[in-house]
JSON list of C-alpha atoms in Angstrom, two decimals:
[
{"chain": "A", "resi": 1453, "resn": "MET", "atom": "CA", "xyz": [106.47, 86.59, 84.10]},
{"chain": "A", "resi": 1454, "resn": "ASN", "atom": "CA", "xyz": [104.18, 86.10, 81.71]},
{"chain": "A", "resi": 1455, "resn": "CYS", "atom": "CA", "xyz": [101.70, 88.91, 82.29]},
{"chain": "A", "resi": 1456, "resn": "MET", "atom": "CA", "xyz": [101.23, 92.21, 84.01]},
{"chain": "A", "resi": 1457, "resn": "LYS", "atom": "CA", "xyz": [97.95, 94.48, 84.22]},
{"chain": "A", "resi": 1458, "resn": "TYR", "atom": "CA", "xyz": [98.25, 97.99, 86.32]},
{"chain": "A", "resi": 1459, "resn": "THR", "atom": "CA", "xyz": [94.90, 99.25, 87.45]},
{"chain": "A", "resi": 1460, "resn": "ALA", "atom": "CA", "xyz": [94.40, 102.45, 88.10]},
{"chain": "A", "resi": 1461, "resn": "SER", "atom": "CA", "xyz": [93.51, 102.26, 91.22]},
{"chain": "A", "resi": 1462, "resn": "GLY", "atom": "CA", "xyz": [97.09, 100.82, 92.07]},
{"chain": "A", "resi": 1463, "resn": "THR", "atom": "CA", "xyz": [96.14, 97.43, 92.18]},
{"chain": "A", "resi": 1464, "resn": "MET", "atom": "CA", "xyz": [98.60, 95.63, 90.15]},
{"chain": "A", "resi": 1465, "resn": "PHE", "atom": "CA", "xyz": [97.87, 91.46, 88.28]},
{"chain": "A", "resi": 1466, "resn": "LEU", "atom": "CA", "xyz": [100.94, 89.78, 87.87]},
{"chain": "A", "resi": 1467, "resn": "LEU", "atom": "CA", "xyz": [101.03, 85.61, 86.13]},
{"chain": "A", "resi": 1468, "resn": "LEU", "atom": "CA", "xyz": [104.22, 84.24, 87.25]},
{"chain": "A", "resi": 1469, "resn": "SER", "atom": "CA", "xyz": [105.84, 81.18, 86.11]},
{"chain": "A", "resi": 1470, "resn": "HIS", "atom": "CA", "xyz": [108.53, 78.58, 87.98]},
{"chain": "A", "resi": 1471, "resn": "ALA", "atom": "CA", "xyz": [109.97, 75.67, 87.43]},
{"chain": "A", "resi": 1472, "resn": "ASN", "atom": "CA", "xyz": [107.30, 73.77, 88.45]},
{"chain": "A", "resi": 1473, "resn": "ALA", "atom": "CA", "xyz": [104.10, 76.03, 89.10]},
{"chain": "A", "resi": 1474, "resn": "THR", "atom": "CA", "xyz": [102.51, 79.13, 87.45]},
{"chain": "A", "resi": 1475, "resn": "GLY", "atom": "CA", "xyz": [100.26, 81.53, 89.31]},
{"chain": "A", "resi": 1476, "resn": "ALA", "atom": "CA", "xyz": [98.69, 85.18, 89.46]},
{"chain": "A", "resi": 1477, "resn": "VAL", "atom": "CA", "xyz": [100.04, 87.56, 92.20]},
{"chain": "A", "resi": 1478, "resn": "GLU", "atom": "CA", "xyz": [97.93, 90.31, 93.24]},
{"chain": "A", "resi": 1479, "resn": "LEU", "atom": "CA", "xyz": [99.24, 93.02, 94.65]},
{"chain": "A", "resi": 1480, "resn": "SER", "atom": "CA", "xyz": [98.03, 95.83, 96.28]},
{"chain": "A", "resi": 1481, "resn": "THR", "atom": "CA", "xyz": [96.96, 97.69, 99.34]},
{"chain": "A", "resi": 1482, "resn": "ALA", "atom": "CA", "xyz": [93.55, 97.27, 98.69]},
{"chain": "A", "resi": 1483, "resn": "TYR", "atom": "CA", "xyz": [92.61, 100.39, 98.41]},
{"chain": "A", "resi": 1484, "resn": "THR", "atom": "CA", "xyz": [93.53, 101.77, 101.92]},
{"chain": "A", "resi": 1485, "resn": "TRP", "atom": "CA", "xyz": [96.80, 101.75, 104.19]},
{"chain": "A", "resi": 1486, "resn": "SER", "atom": "CA", "xyz": [95.72, 102.12, 106.97]},
{"chain": "A", "resi": 1487, "resn": "ASP", "atom": "CA", "xyz": [94.27, 98.42, 107.47]},
{"chain": "A", "resi": 1488, "resn": "ALA", "atom": "CA", "xyz": [97.30, 96.38, 105.33]},
{"chain": "A", "resi": 1489, "resn": "GLN", "atom": "CA", "xyz": [96.54, 92.45, 104.82]},
{"chain": "A", "resi": 1490, "resn": "GLU", "atom": "CA", "xyz": [99.20, 89.85, 103.92]},
{"chain": "A", "resi": 1491, "resn": "SER", "atom": "CA", "xyz": [97.99, 87.12, 102.70]},
{"chain": "A", "resi": 1492, "resn": "LEU", "atom": "CA", "xyz": [98.84, 84.33, 99.86]},
{"chain": "A", "resi": 1493, "resn": "THR", "atom": "CA", "xyz": [97.36, 81.26, 98.61]},
{"chain": "A", "resi": 1494, "resn": "ILE", "atom": "CA", "xyz": [98.50, 78.45, 96.70]},
{"chain": "A", "resi": 1495, "resn": "ASN", "atom": "CA", "xyz": [96.13, 76.32, 94.65]},
{"chain": "A", "resi": 1496, "resn": "THR", "atom": "CA", "xyz": [97.53, 72.65, 94.23]},
{"chain": "A", "resi": 1497, "resn": "ARG", "atom": "CA", "xyz": [95.50, 69.66, 92.68]},
{"chain": "A", "resi": 1498, "resn": "LYS", "atom": "CA", "xyz": [94.94, 68.05, 95.90]},
{"chain": "A", "resi": 1499, "resn": "GLY", "atom": "CA", "xyz": [93.68, 71.26, 98.06]},
{"chain": "A", "resi": 1500, "resn": "THR", "atom": "CA", "xyz": [94.32, 74.73, 98.76]},
{"chain": "A", "resi": 1501, "resn": "TYR", "atom": "CA", "xyz": [97.05, 76.20, 101.10]},
{"chain": "A", "resi": 1502, "resn": "GLU", "atom": "CA", "xyz": [96.51, 79.74, 102.52]},
{"chain": "A", "resi": 1503, "resn": "MET", "atom": "CA", "xyz": [98.70, 81.51, 105.08]},
{"chain": "A", "resi": 1504, "resn": "LYS", "atom": "CA", "xyz": [97.16, 84.97, 106.56]},
{"chain": "A", "resi": 1505, "resn": "GLN", "atom": "CA", "xyz": [99.24, 87.73, 108.44]},
{"chain": "A", "resi": 1506, "resn": "LEU", "atom": "CA", "xyz": [102.32, 85.33, 108.04]},
{"chain": "A", "resi": 1507, "resn": "ASP", "atom": "CA", "xyz": [100.72, 84.13, 111.20]},
{"chain": "A", "resi": 1508, "resn": "SER", "atom": "CA", "xyz": [98.92, 80.99, 110.30]},
{"chain": "A", "resi": 1509, "resn": "ILE", "atom": "CA", "xyz": [99.49, 78.34, 106.94]},
{"chain": "A", "resi": 1510, "resn": "THR", "atom": "CA", "xyz": [96.50, 75.76, 106.75]},
{"chain": "A", "resi": 1511, "resn": "PHE", "atom": "CA", "xyz": [95.46, 73.66, 104.01]},
{"chain": "A", "resi": 1512, "resn": "LYS", "atom": "CA", "xyz": [91.76, 72.44, 102.88]},
{"chain": "A", "resi": 1513, "resn": "SER", "atom": "CA", "xyz": [91.72, 69.11, 100.61]},
{"chain": "A", "resi": 1514, "resn": "LYS", "atom": "CA", "xyz": [89.22, 69.81, 97.71]},
{"chain": "A", "resi": 1515, "resn": "PRO", "atom": "CA", "xyz": [86.20, 67.75, 97.10]},
{"chain": "A", "resi": 1516, "resn": "ALA", "atom": "CA", "xyz": [86.84, 64.09, 96.01]},
{"chain": "A", "resi": 1517, "resn": "THR", "atom": "CA", "xyz": [85.40, 63.79, 92.40]},
{"chain": "A", "resi": 1518, "resn": "LEU", "atom": "CA", "xyz": [83.39, 61.22, 90.00]},
{"chain": "A", "resi": 1519, "resn": "LEU", "atom": "CA", "xyz": [83.22, 61.15, 86.80]},
{"chain": "A", "resi": 1520, "resn": "GLY", "atom": "CA", "xyz": [84.23, 64.91, 87.01]},
{"chain": "A", "resi": 1521, "resn": "VAL", "atom": "CA", "xyz": [81.66, 65.42, 89.25]},
{"chain": "A", "resi": 1522, "resn": "PRO", "atom": "CA", "xyz": [82.16, 66.88, 92.56]},
{"chain": "A", "resi": 1523, "resn": "LEU", "atom": "CA", "xyz": [80.84, 64.20, 95.42]},
{"chain": "A", "resi": 1524, "resn": "GLU", "atom": "CA", "xyz": [79.84, 67.60, 97.98]},
{"chain": "A", "resi": 1525, "resn": "LYS", "atom": "CA", "xyz": [77.47, 67.95, 94.82]},
{"chain": "A", "resi": 1526, "resn": "VAL", "atom": "CA", "xyz": [75.35, 64.71, 95.89]},
{"chain": "A", "resi": 1527, "resn": "LEU", "atom": "CA", "xyz": [76.88, 63.60, 98.99]},
{"chain": "A", "resi": 1528, "resn": "HIS", "atom": "CA", "xyz": [76.44, 66.64, 101.80]},
{"chain": "A", "resi": 1529, "resn": "ARG", "atom": "CA", "xyz": [79.93, 66.36, 103.72]},
{"chain": "A", "resi": 1530, "resn": "HIS", "atom": "CA", "xyz": [82.13, 68.53, 105.95]},
{"chain": "A", "resi": 1531, "resn": "THR", "atom": "CA", "xyz": [84.85, 70.69, 104.41]},
{"chain": "A", "resi": 1532, "resn": "THR", "atom": "CA", "xyz": [88.18, 70.13, 106.83]},
{"chain": "A", "resi": 1533, "resn": "LYS", "atom": "CA", "xyz": [91.02, 72.77, 107.46]},
{"chain": "A", "resi": 1534, "resn": "THR", "atom": "CA", "xyz": [93.81, 71.75, 108.66]},
{"chain": "A", "resi": 1535, "resn": "ASN", "atom": "CA", "xyz": [96.42, 73.74, 110.51]},
{"chain": "A", "resi": 1536, "resn": "LEU", "atom": "CA", "xyz": [99.62, 73.45, 109.76]},
{"chain": "A", "resi": 1537, "resn": "GLN", "atom": "CA", "xyz": [101.16, 76.40, 111.64]},
{"chain": "A", "resi": 1538, "resn": "CYS", "atom": "CA", "xyz": [99.47, 79.14, 113.87]},
{"chain": "A", "resi": 1539, "resn": "ARG", "atom": "CA", "xyz": [101.94, 81.81, 116.28]},
{"chain": "A", "resi": 1540, "resn": "ASN", "atom": "CA", "xyz": [101.43, 81.58, 119.34]},
{"chain": "A", "resi": 1541, "resn": "GLU", "atom": "CA", "xyz": [100.67, 84.72, 120.89]},
{"chain": "A", "resi": 1542, "resn": "PHE", "atom": "CA", "xyz": [99.46, 83.69, 124.15]},
{"chain": "A", "resi": 1543, "resn": "VAL", "atom": "CA", "xyz": [103.00, 82.63, 125.43]},
{"chain": "A", "resi": 1544, "resn": "PRO", "atom": "CA", "xyz": [105.42, 85.51, 125.87]},
{"chain": "A", "resi": 1545, "resn": "THR", "atom": "CA", "xyz": [108.65, 83.24, 125.14]},
{"chain": "A", "resi": 1546, "resn": "THR", "atom": "CA", "xyz": [110.86, 84.33, 122.26]},
{"chain": "A", "resi": 1547, "resn": "ILE", "atom": "CA", "xyz": [109.72, 81.02, 120.14]},
{"chain": "A", "resi": 1548, "resn": "ASN", "atom": "CA", "xyz": [106.81, 82.82, 119.79]},
{"chain": "A", "resi": 1549, "resn": "ASN", "atom": "CA", "xyz": [108.04, 85.73, 118.90]},
{"chain": "A", "resi": 1550, "resn": "GLN", "atom": "CA", "xyz": [106.79, 87.43, 115.80]},
{"chain": "A", "resi": 1551, "resn": "ILE", "atom": "CA", "xyz": [110.32, 87.84, 114.16]},
{"chain": "A", "resi": 1552, "resn": "VAL", "atom": "CA", "xyz": [111.76, 84.14, 114.92]},
{"chain": "A", "resi": 1553, "resn": "THR", "atom": "CA", "xyz": [107.89, 82.44, 113.57]},
{"chain": "A", "resi": 1554, "resn": "GLN", "atom": "CA", "xyz": [108.60, 84.19, 110.17]},
{"chain": "A", "resi": 1555, "resn": "GLY", "atom": "CA", "xyz": [112.22, 83.55, 109.81]},
{"chain": "A", "resi": 1556, "resn": "TYR", "atom": "CA", "xyz": [113.77, 86.81, 110.49]},
{"chain": "A", "resi": 1557, "resn": "TYR", "atom": "CA", "xyz": [115.31, 86.61, 113.76]},
{"chain": "A", "resi": 1558, "resn": "GLY", "atom": "CA", "xyz": [118.71, 84.40, 112.14]},
{"chain": "A", "resi": 1559, "resn": "THR", "atom": "CA", "xyz": [118.95, 87.15, 109.23]},
{"chain": "A", "resi": 1560, "resn": "LEU", "atom": "CA", "xyz": [118.37, 89.98, 112.06]},
{"chain": "A", "resi": 1561, "resn": "LYS", "atom": "CA", "xyz": [121.20, 88.41, 114.26]},
{"chain": "A", "resi": 1562, "resn": "ALA", "atom": "CA", "xyz": [123.76, 88.34, 112.25]},
{"chain": "A", "resi": 1563, "resn": "PHE", "atom": "CA", "xyz": [123.20, 91.43, 110.70]},
{"chain": "A", "resi": 1564, "resn": "VAL", "atom": "CA", "xyz": [123.04, 93.14, 114.03]},
{"chain": "A", "resi": 1565, "resn": "ASP", "atom": "CA", "xyz": [126.49, 90.77, 114.77]},
{"chain": "A", "resi": 1566, "resn": "ALA", "atom": "CA", "xyz": [128.63, 92.00, 111.87]},
{"chain": "A", "resi": 1567, "resn": "VAL", "atom": "CA", "xyz": [127.38, 95.91, 112.61]},
{"chain": "A", "resi": 1568, "resn": "GLU", "atom": "CA", "xyz": [128.98, 95.25, 116.34]},
{"chain": "A", "resi": 1569, "resn": "GLY", "atom": "CA", "xyz": [131.85, 93.39, 114.91]},
{"chain": "A", "resi": 1570, "resn": "LYS", "atom": "CA", "xyz": [131.40, 90.06, 115.73]},
{"chain": "A", "resi": 1571, "resn": "LYS", "atom": "CA", "xyz": [131.66, 86.85, 113.88]},
{"chain": "A", "resi": 1572, "resn": "ALA", "atom": "CA", "xyz": [128.54, 86.75, 111.96]},
{"chain": "A", "resi": 1573, "resn": "THR", "atom": "CA", "xyz": [127.55, 83.82, 109.85]},
{"chain": "A", "resi": 1574, "resn": "ILE", "atom": "CA", "xyz": [125.30, 85.27, 106.31]},
{"chain": "A", "resi": 1575, "resn": "VAL", "atom": "CA", "xyz": [123.13, 82.60, 105.30]},
{"chain": "A", "resi": 1576, "resn": "GLN", "atom": "CA", "xyz": [122.09, 84.36, 102.26]},
{"chain": "A", "resi": 1577, "resn": "ARG", "atom": "CA", "xyz": [124.19, 85.20, 98.90]},
{"chain": "A", "resi": 1578, "resn": "LEU", "atom": "CA", "xyz": [123.70, 88.67, 97.50]},
{"chain": "A", "resi": 1579, "resn": "GLU", "atom": "CA", "xyz": [123.09, 86.41, 94.17]},
{"chain": "A", "resi": 1580, "resn": "ASP", "atom": "CA", "xyz": [119.58, 85.14, 95.66]},
{"chain": "A", "resi": 1581, "resn": "ILE", "atom": "CA", "xyz": [118.30, 88.41, 95.60]},
{"chain": "A", "resi": 1582, "resn": "VAL", "atom": "CA", "xyz": [118.94, 88.97, 91.72]},
{"chain": "A", "resi": 1583, "resn": "ASP", "atom": "CA", "xyz": [115.77, 87.19, 90.69]},
{"chain": "A", "resi": 1584, "resn": "THR", "atom": "CA", "xyz": [113.42, 89.63, 92.88]},
{"chain": "A", "resi": 1585, "resn": "TYR", "atom": "CA", "xyz": [115.05, 92.43, 91.71]},
{"chain": "A", "resi": 1586, "resn": "SER", "atom": "CA", "xyz": [114.86, 91.64, 88.44]},
{"chain": "A", "resi": 1587, "resn": "LEU", "atom": "CA", "xyz": [111.39, 91.15, 88.68]},
{"chain": "A", "resi": 1588, "resn": "LEU", "atom": "CA", "xyz": [111.00, 94.81, 90.57]},
{"chain": "A", "resi": 1589, "resn": "ASP", "atom": "CA", "xyz": [113.01, 96.39, 88.14]},
{"chain": "A", "resi": 1590, "resn": "TYR", "atom": "CA", "xyz": [110.71, 94.82, 85.07]},
{"chain": "A", "resi": 1591, "resn": "ILE", "atom": "CA", "xyz": [107.64, 95.96, 87.40]},
{"chain": "A", "resi": 1592, "resn": "ALA", "atom": "CA", "xyz": [108.95, 99.52, 87.50]},
{"chain": "A", "resi": 1593, "resn": "GLU", "atom": "CA", "xyz": [109.57, 99.43, 83.59]},
{"chain": "A", "resi": 1594, "resn": "HIS", "atom": "CA", "xyz": [106.47, 99.13, 82.79]},
{"chain": "A", "resi": 1595, "resn": "ARG", "atom": "CA", "xyz": [103.63, 100.48, 84.85]}
]
């Protein structure tokens, strides 16, 4: 973590670095718990990926430039947003269930199987969460 700022309203801003990326993370309740929103935006050289409520992932290309000037300033072009993944809420099948599309089904099934004494395949290792808990400890210590 490169930087952390905690505001009086309860919003926390983190500047994190990873092997190939650096980015800002905002942890906030948006001042209310009654209308919770989850979103993730990844800004790359080619465009922006956006995930909303873990239900959809979209990509919007950045405009081309000429001598450092965005062509959208000169030519009027429509921006295109591509839906990369969108949960089908219309057809009530297992594959469209939110638990499956968000990737939790396998973990929940393994947990239930383990509790019931059945053979369970645990994909995650305990070591995989060390970095997450180290970050949470750091945040708790420096609030």
